[in-house]
């Protein structure tokens, strides 16, 4: 801390809208700067904004080495979310900047949205809504949907969110298979989830749901060859990160009806581009990256992020640390 900092409150930048209750709590100990616009900061804006901040609560903005270099007083980056693929954690660690995140509190919300997409696809909810609103009821028959009971759900990445999806699927009487680089014995015993290879999962599942973090290893995990293994009656759901899927390959598979449909909350580029061909397909249900977007969950995430910011600004260790090496080095 610099001498001037003792006399003034530490400065915290919040790059995305968060619950007022959380910003109020933060204001008790810090000077809080919010992003006044509905749009994310541009990189240039962010470079200026970070010049004198001590901590940042970060939305989906990319935070790289260049921005860290432009923020000499930065002690921590609190990711408002569970995924931290937008943060250069390696550089943060080398600069002794804590990176925190908000795991677990959003798992139910993301699992709910995953299931909402599964149900919307199976029972054609978005099409049915347009059918009724456009006055077609009584004039042409509405196509039949599909049962979930006795179908197979394939979970790719069985962590906290994947487990919550399984809990919901069990209530719908679905069979569960999963692929993960680590065996989840607990889920196997508790829910009868069967571990399989990715290839087997793609071949056997009626619904494939992606729940892996975005890393170098998971980028484009599902491409043309993987999609070709899926049943023509199967659906793909992605509430994790866009780049895990090859979006162009998915578009082609959907267009040529090689798979039945897709429910997507995340995309290669966000916001989705207006000329994105996927927007014209009828066998997709698209949502605007809103997996954690409920009142209760967003409040819990904001308070979790703020609590860690307060801890760090008071010289304590944060609780939800990504770069735990920094704790070990203390
Ligand atoms: C976003 C998410 O963080 O948890 C995540 O990683 O993708 C979301 O919860 C949220 O939309 C704010 O950026």
Short mmCIF file of C-alpha atoms and ligand atoms in Angstrom, two decimals:
data_model
loop_
_atom_site.label_atom_id
_atom_site.label_comp_id
_atom_site.label_asym_id
_atom_site.label_seq_id
_atom_site.Cartn_x
_atom_site.Cartn_y
_atom_site.Cartn_z
CA UNK A 1 0.00 0.00 0.00
CA UNK A 2 1.25 3.50 -0.83
CA UNK A 3 1.41 6.28 1.79
CA UNK A 4 -1.48 8.13 0.10
CA UNK A 5 -3.68 5.04 0.39
CA UNK A 6 -3.65 5.21 4.20
CA UNK A 7 -5.51 8.52 4.05
CA UNK A 8 -7.94 7.62 1.30
CA UNK A 9 -10.26 4.67 0.85
CA UNK A 10 -9.05 1.93 -1.52
CA UNK A 11 -10.54 2.07 -5.00
CA UNK A 12 -12.59 -0.76 -6.49
CA UNK A 13 -13.84 -0.92 -10.06
CA UNK A 14 -16.94 -2.99 -10.85
CA UNK A 15 -17.16 -3.68 -14.58
CA UNK A 16 -20.68 -5.17 -14.78
CA UNK A 17 -24.01 -4.53 -13.01
CA UNK A 18 -24.14 -6.23 -9.60
CA UNK A 19 -26.70 -6.15 -6.75
CA UNK A 20 -26.92 -2.82 -4.93
CA UNK A 21 -26.78 -4.59 -1.58
CA UNK A 22 -23.29 -5.77 -2.50
CA UNK A 23 -22.03 -2.39 -3.72
CA UNK A 24 -23.36 -0.78 -0.53
CA UNK A 25 -21.35 -3.24 1.55
CA UNK A 26 -18.27 -2.47 -0.51
CA UNK A 27 -18.78 1.28 -0.11
CA UNK A 28 -18.34 0.93 3.67
CA UNK A 29 -14.65 0.37 3.12
CA UNK A 30 -13.89 1.42 -0.45
CA UNK A 31 -14.48 4.02 -3.09
CA UNK A 32 -16.53 2.15 -5.67
CA UNK A 33 -16.57 2.98 -9.36
CA UNK A 34 -19.33 1.34 -11.40
CA UNK A 35 -19.57 0.95 -15.15
CA UNK A 36 -22.28 3.53 -15.88
CA UNK A 37 -23.15 2.08 -19.28
CA UNK A 38 -25.12 -1.04 -20.22
CA UNK A 39 -22.21 -2.07 -22.47
CA UNK A 40 -18.94 -3.60 -21.30
CA UNK A 41 -15.94 -1.25 -21.15
CA UNK A 42 -13.77 -1.18 -24.26
CA UNK A 43 -10.18 -2.22 -23.65
CA UNK A 44 -9.09 1.41 -23.97
CA UNK A 45 -11.63 2.53 -21.35
CA UNK A 46 -10.62 -0.30 -19.06
CA UNK A 47 -6.93 0.64 -19.38
CA UNK A 48 -7.74 4.14 -18.10
CA UNK A 49 -10.15 2.95 -15.41
CA UNK A 50 -7.67 0.53 -13.83
CA UNK A 51 -4.80 3.01 -13.46
CA UNK A 52 -5.40 3.69 -9.75
CA UNK A 53 -7.60 0.82 -8.57
CA UNK A 54 -6.74 -1.63 -5.79
CA UNK A 55 -9.30 -4.27 -6.73
CA UNK A 56 -11.65 -5.10 -9.57
CA UNK A 57 -14.93 -7.03 -9.69
CA UNK A 58 -14.84 -8.41 -13.19
CA UNK A 59 -17.72 -9.43 -15.44
CA UNK A 60 -17.06 -11.05 -18.80
CA UNK A 61 -14.33 -8.51 -19.74
CA UNK A 62 -11.01 -9.95 -20.84
CA UNK A 63 -8.30 -9.08 -18.32
CA UNK A 64 -4.84 -9.71 -19.73
CA UNK A 65 -1.20 -8.91 -19.03
CA UNK A 66 -1.48 -5.49 -20.65
CA UNK A 67 -4.29 -4.45 -18.32
CA UNK A 68 -2.46 -5.81 -15.30
CA UNK A 69 0.57 -3.75 -16.29
CA UNK A 70 -1.70 -0.69 -16.51
CA UNK A 71 -2.94 -1.33 -12.95
CA UNK A 72 0.14 -1.04 -10.70
CA UNK A 73 -1.86 -0.98 -7.45
CA UNK A 74 -4.09 -3.94 -8.26
CA UNK A 75 -4.17 -6.51 -5.45
CA UNK A 76 -7.01 -8.68 -6.67
CA UNK A 77 -9.29 -9.58 -9.54
CA UNK A 78 -12.62 -10.88 -8.26
CA UNK A 79 -14.36 -12.76 -11.06
CA UNK A 80 -18.11 -12.34 -10.83
CA UNK A 81 -18.74 -15.92 -11.97
CA UNK A 82 -17.33 -19.42 -11.82
CA UNK A 83 -15.44 -19.37 -15.13
CA UNK A 84 -12.18 -17.43 -15.18
CA UNK A 85 -11.07 -18.09 -18.75
CA UNK A 86 -11.19 -14.32 -19.38
CA UNK A 87 -8.39 -13.71 -16.84
CA UNK A 88 -4.69 -14.31 -17.43
CA UNK A 89 -4.25 -16.14 -14.12
CA UNK A 90 -0.58 -16.97 -14.77
CA UNK A 91 0.38 -13.32 -15.11
CA UNK A 92 -1.79 -12.39 -12.12
CA UNK A 93 0.06 -14.96 -10.01
CA UNK A 94 3.47 -13.71 -11.14
CA UNK A 95 2.37 -10.18 -10.20
CA UNK A 96 1.03 -11.48 -6.85
CA UNK A 97 -2.51 -10.43 -7.74
CA UNK A 98 -5.17 -12.66 -6.20
CA UNK A 99 -7.78 -14.05 -8.58
CA UNK A 100 -11.02 -15.09 -6.87
CA UNK A 101 -14.26 -16.48 -8.28
CA UNK A 102 -17.78 -17.43 -7.19
CA UNK A 103 -18.15 -21.22 -7.39
CA UNK A 104 -21.08 -23.34 -6.11
CA UNK A 105 -23.53 -20.50 -5.47
CA UNK A 106 -24.56 -20.45 -9.13
CA UNK A 107 -24.71 -24.20 -9.76
CA UNK A 108 -28.47 -24.57 -9.14
CA UNK A 109 -29.27 -21.62 -11.43
CA UNK A 110 -27.11 -22.94 -14.28
CA UNK A 111 -28.54 -26.45 -13.85
CA UNK A 112 -32.07 -24.99 -13.92
CA UNK A 113 -31.35 -23.20 -17.20
CA UNK A 114 -29.77 -26.34 -18.64
CA UNK A 115 -32.93 -28.22 -17.81
CA UNK A 116 -35.13 -25.43 -19.10
CA UNK A 117 -33.32 -25.76 -22.46
CA UNK A 118 -33.71 -29.56 -22.42
CA UNK A 119 -37.44 -29.20 -21.76
CA UNK A 120 -37.87 -26.36 -24.24
CA UNK A 121 -36.31 -28.51 -26.96
CA UNK A 122 -38.18 -31.71 -26.07
CA UNK A 123 -41.59 -30.09 -25.74
CA UNK A 124 -41.01 -27.40 -28.42
CA UNK A 125 -41.88 -24.65 -25.95
CA UNK A 126 -40.60 -21.69 -27.98
CA UNK A 127 -42.33 -22.93 -31.14
CA UNK A 128 -45.55 -23.61 -29.18
CA UNK A 129 -45.47 -20.08 -27.79
CA UNK A 130 -45.20 -18.57 -31.30
CA UNK A 131 -47.91 -20.98 -32.53
CA UNK A 132 -50.42 -19.83 -29.93
CA UNK A 133 -49.50 -16.13 -30.19
CA UNK A 134 -49.78 -16.17 -33.96
CA UNK A 135 -53.36 -17.56 -33.76
CA UNK A 136 -52.53 -20.92 -35.39
CA UNK A 137 -54.18 -23.01 -32.65
CA UNK A 138 -57.16 -24.79 -34.18
CA UNK A 139 -56.00 -24.17 -37.74
CA UNK A 140 -53.01 -26.51 -38.08
CA UNK A 141 -51.83 -29.31 -35.76
CA UNK A 142 -48.87 -28.61 -33.49
CA UNK A 143 -46.07 -31.22 -33.83
CA UNK A 144 -45.67 -33.75 -31.01
CA UNK A 145 -42.84 -33.48 -28.51
CA UNK A 146 -40.64 -36.13 -26.91
CA UNK A 147 -40.57 -37.81 -23.49
CA UNK A 148 -37.58 -37.34 -21.21
CA UNK A 149 -38.36 -40.46 -19.16
CA UNK A 150 -36.16 -43.43 -20.08
CA UNK A 151 -33.89 -41.28 -22.27
CA UNK A 152 -30.11 -41.01 -21.78
CA UNK A 153 -28.46 -37.81 -20.68
CA UNK A 154 -24.73 -37.50 -21.32
CA UNK A 155 -22.88 -35.05 -19.10
CA UNK A 156 -19.54 -33.81 -20.40
CA UNK A 157 -17.65 -32.55 -17.33
CA UNK A 158 -19.07 -33.81 -14.06
CA UNK A 159 -18.27 -31.10 -11.53
CA UNK A 160 -20.64 -29.17 -9.29
CA UNK A 161 -22.93 -27.90 -12.08
CA UNK A 162 -22.99 -31.25 -13.90
CA UNK A 163 -23.99 -32.94 -10.63
CA UNK A 164 -26.86 -30.50 -10.16
CA UNK A 165 -28.05 -31.28 -13.70
CA UNK A 166 -27.98 -35.00 -12.83
CA UNK A 167 -30.14 -34.37 -9.74
CA UNK A 168 -32.78 -32.82 -11.99
CA UNK A 169 -32.48 -35.55 -14.62
CA UNK A 170 -33.02 -38.26 -12.00
CA UNK A 171 -36.34 -36.68 -11.07
CA UNK A 172 -37.31 -36.97 -14.75
CA UNK A 173 -36.39 -40.67 -14.73
CA UNK A 174 -33.49 -40.31 -17.18
CA UNK A 175 -30.41 -42.56 -17.31
CA UNK A 176 -27.11 -40.80 -16.83
CA UNK A 177 -23.73 -41.36 -18.45
CA UNK A 178 -20.79 -39.01 -18.10
CA UNK A 179 -17.36 -38.22 -19.44
CA UNK A 180 -14.74 -36.51 -17.33
CA UNK A 181 -10.97 -36.75 -17.00
CA UNK A 182 -11.54 -37.46 -13.29
CA UNK A 183 -13.85 -40.23 -12.04
CA UNK A 184 -16.71 -38.97 -9.86
CA UNK A 185 -17.33 -42.03 -7.67
CA UNK A 186 -19.82 -40.18 -5.50
CA UNK A 187 -22.08 -39.39 -8.49
CA UNK A 188 -21.69 -42.96 -9.70
CA UNK A 189 -22.87 -44.38 -6.37
CA UNK A 190 -25.52 -41.80 -5.58
CA UNK A 191 -27.12 -41.31 -9.01
CA UNK A 192 -26.03 -44.38 -10.97
CA UNK A 193 -24.04 -42.13 -13.34
CA UNK A 194 -21.97 -44.36 -15.61
CA UNK A 195 -18.48 -43.22 -16.73
CA UNK A 196 -17.87 -43.62 -20.47
CA UNK A 197 -15.46 -42.29 -23.08
CA UNK A 198 -16.43 -39.10 -24.90
CA UNK A 199 -16.98 -41.15 -28.05
CA UNK A 200 -19.36 -43.53 -26.28
CA UNK A 201 -21.18 -40.65 -24.64
CA UNK A 202 -21.78 -38.95 -27.98
CA UNK A 203 -23.00 -42.18 -29.56
CA UNK A 204 -25.36 -43.21 -26.76
CA UNK A 205 -26.89 -39.95 -25.49
CA UNK A 206 -30.28 -38.53 -26.40
CA UNK A 207 -29.20 -35.27 -24.75
CA UNK A 208 -25.57 -34.15 -24.49
CA UNK A 209 -24.91 -31.35 -22.01
CA UNK A 210 -21.56 -29.55 -21.74
CA UNK A 211 -20.23 -28.54 -18.32
CA UNK A 212 -16.46 -28.22 -18.70
CA UNK A 213 -14.49 -25.04 -18.05
CA UNK A 214 -12.88 -23.39 -21.08
CA UNK A 215 -9.17 -24.23 -21.19
CA UNK A 216 -6.64 -24.96 -23.93
CA UNK A 217 -7.66 -28.62 -23.62
CA UNK A 218 -11.42 -28.11 -23.89
CA UNK A 219 -11.43 -25.52 -26.69
CA UNK A 220 -13.27 -27.00 -29.71
CA UNK A 221 -13.76 -30.25 -27.76
CA UNK A 222 -16.91 -30.80 -29.81
CA UNK A 223 -16.27 -30.36 -33.52
CA UNK A 224 -17.42 -31.90 -36.79
CA UNK A 225 -16.14 -35.42 -35.99
CA UNK A 226 -17.72 -35.44 -32.54
CA UNK A 227 -21.06 -34.14 -33.83
CA UNK A 228 -21.01 -36.87 -36.47
CA UNK A 229 -21.03 -39.47 -33.68
CA UNK A 230 -24.30 -38.18 -32.22
CA UNK A 231 -27.68 -39.72 -32.99
CA UNK A 232 -29.77 -37.85 -35.55
CA UNK A 233 -32.49 -37.68 -32.85
CA UNK A 234 -30.15 -36.22 -30.18
CA UNK A 235 -29.95 -32.70 -28.76
CA UNK A 236 -26.88 -30.75 -27.66
CA UNK A 237 -27.01 -28.26 -24.78
CA UNK A 238 -24.26 -25.77 -23.96
CA UNK A 239 -24.45 -23.58 -20.86
CA UNK A 240 -20.67 -23.56 -20.27
CA UNK A 241 -18.58 -21.57 -22.76
CA UNK A 242 -19.07 -20.97 -26.49
CA UNK A 243 -15.59 -21.93 -27.73
CA UNK A 244 -15.97 -25.48 -26.34
CA UNK A 245 -18.06 -26.08 -29.45
CA UNK A 246 -17.07 -25.48 -33.06
CA UNK A 247 -20.04 -23.22 -33.79
CA UNK A 248 -19.73 -23.48 -37.57
CA UNK A 249 -19.67 -27.29 -37.42
CA UNK A 250 -22.68 -27.22 -35.12
CA UNK A 251 -24.55 -24.93 -37.50
CA UNK A 252 -23.92 -27.33 -40.37
CA UNK A 253 -24.97 -30.37 -38.31
CA UNK A 254 -28.19 -28.59 -37.32
CA UNK A 255 -28.94 -27.34 -40.80
CA UNK A 256 -28.42 -30.74 -42.35
CA UNK A 257 -30.46 -32.29 -39.49
CA UNK A 258 -27.52 -34.52 -38.52
CA UNK A 259 -28.63 -33.87 -34.96
CA UNK A 260 -32.15 -32.92 -33.84
CA UNK A 261 -31.48 -29.60 -32.17
CA UNK A 262 -29.44 -27.50 -29.77
CA UNK A 263 -30.00 -25.33 -26.72
CA UNK A 264 -27.30 -22.70 -26.44
CA UNK A 265 -26.72 -20.10 -23.74
CA UNK A 266 -23.12 -19.34 -24.74
CA UNK A 267 -21.49 -18.50 -28.06
CA UNK A 268 -18.16 -18.13 -29.80
CA UNK A 269 -18.62 -14.34 -29.83
CA UNK A 270 -20.80 -12.59 -27.27
CA UNK A 271 -23.04 -10.72 -27.78
CA UNK A 272 -24.00 -12.98 -30.70
CA UNK A 273 -23.36 -11.29 -34.06
CA UNK A 274 -26.45 -10.12 -35.96
CA UNK A 275 -25.44 -12.14 -39.05
CA UNK A 276 -24.91 -15.34 -37.07
CA UNK A 277 -26.56 -18.04 -39.24
CA UNK A 278 -27.72 -19.95 -36.16
CA UNK A 279 -30.30 -17.19 -35.59
CA UNK A 280 -32.24 -18.42 -38.61
CA UNK A 281 -32.54 -22.06 -37.52
CA UNK A 282 -35.79 -23.38 -36.11
CA UNK A 283 -34.28 -26.37 -34.28
CA UNK A 284 -32.36 -24.24 -31.77
CA UNK A 285 -33.29 -22.46 -28.57
CA UNK A 286 -30.92 -19.56 -27.82
CA UNK A 287 -30.52 -17.57 -24.61
CA UNK A 288 -28.18 -14.61 -23.90
CA UNK A 289 -25.57 -16.12 -21.52
CA UNK A 290 -27.92 -16.06 -18.55
CA UNK A 291 -27.12 -19.32 -16.76
CA UNK A 292 -26.50 -17.61 -13.43
CA UNK A 293 -29.06 -14.89 -14.14
CA UNK A 294 -31.52 -15.12 -11.27
CA UNK A 295 -32.09 -12.51 -8.59
CA UNK A 296 -31.03 -14.79 -5.74
CA UNK A 297 -27.99 -16.26 -7.47
CA UNK A 298 -26.64 -12.96 -8.76
CA UNK A 299 -26.97 -11.51 -5.25
CA UNK A 300 -25.13 -14.48 -3.76
CA UNK A 301 -22.39 -14.14 -6.40
CA UNK A 302 -22.03 -10.40 -5.80
CA UNK A 303 -21.80 -10.83 -2.02
CA UNK A 304 -19.28 -13.63 -2.42
CA UNK A 305 -17.10 -11.48 -4.69
CA UNK A 306 -17.44 -8.43 -2.43
CA UNK A 307 -16.61 -10.41 0.73
CA UNK A 308 -13.36 -11.56 -0.84
CA UNK A 309 -12.53 -8.03 -2.01
CA UNK A 310 -13.09 -6.73 1.53
CA UNK A 311 -10.92 -9.49 2.98
CA UNK A 312 -8.04 -8.68 0.66
CA UNK A 313 -8.33 -4.92 1.13
CA UNK A 314 -8.16 -5.53 4.90
CA UNK A 315 -4.99 -7.57 4.46
CA UNK A 316 -6.65 -10.98 4.97
CA UNK A 317 -6.58 -14.02 2.69
CA UNK A 318 -9.50 -14.31 0.26
CA UNK A 319 -11.73 -17.38 0.59
CA UNK A 320 -12.48 -18.40 -3.02
CA UNK A 321 -9.02 -18.24 -4.53
CA UNK A 322 -8.10 -19.49 -7.98
CA UNK A 323 -4.32 -18.96 -7.66
CA UNK A 324 -3.89 -20.75 -4.33
CA UNK A 325 -0.09 -20.64 -4.82
CA UNK A 326 -0.28 -17.07 -3.55
CA UNK A 327 -1.67 -18.29 -0.22
CA UNK A 328 1.01 -20.93 0.07
CA UNK A 329 3.75 -18.36 -0.57
CA UNK A 330 2.62 -16.09 2.29
C1 LIG B 1 -21.11 -14.78 -15.79
C2 LIG B 1 -20.65 -17.14 -16.03
O1 LIG B 1 -20.04 -14.69 -14.95
O2 LIG B 1 -20.20 -17.94 -13.87
C3 LIG B 1 -19.79 -17.74 -15.00
O3 LIG B 1 -18.63 -18.06 -15.33
O4 LIG B 1 -20.51 -17.41 -17.17
C4 LIG B 1 -21.69 -16.17 -15.66
O5 LIG B 1 -22.21 -16.39 -14.41
C5 LIG B 1 -22.04 -13.69 -15.49
O6 LIG B 1 -22.91 -13.65 -16.54
C6 LIG B 1 -21.36 -12.35 -15.33
O7 LIG B 1 -20.35 -12.13 -16.26
#
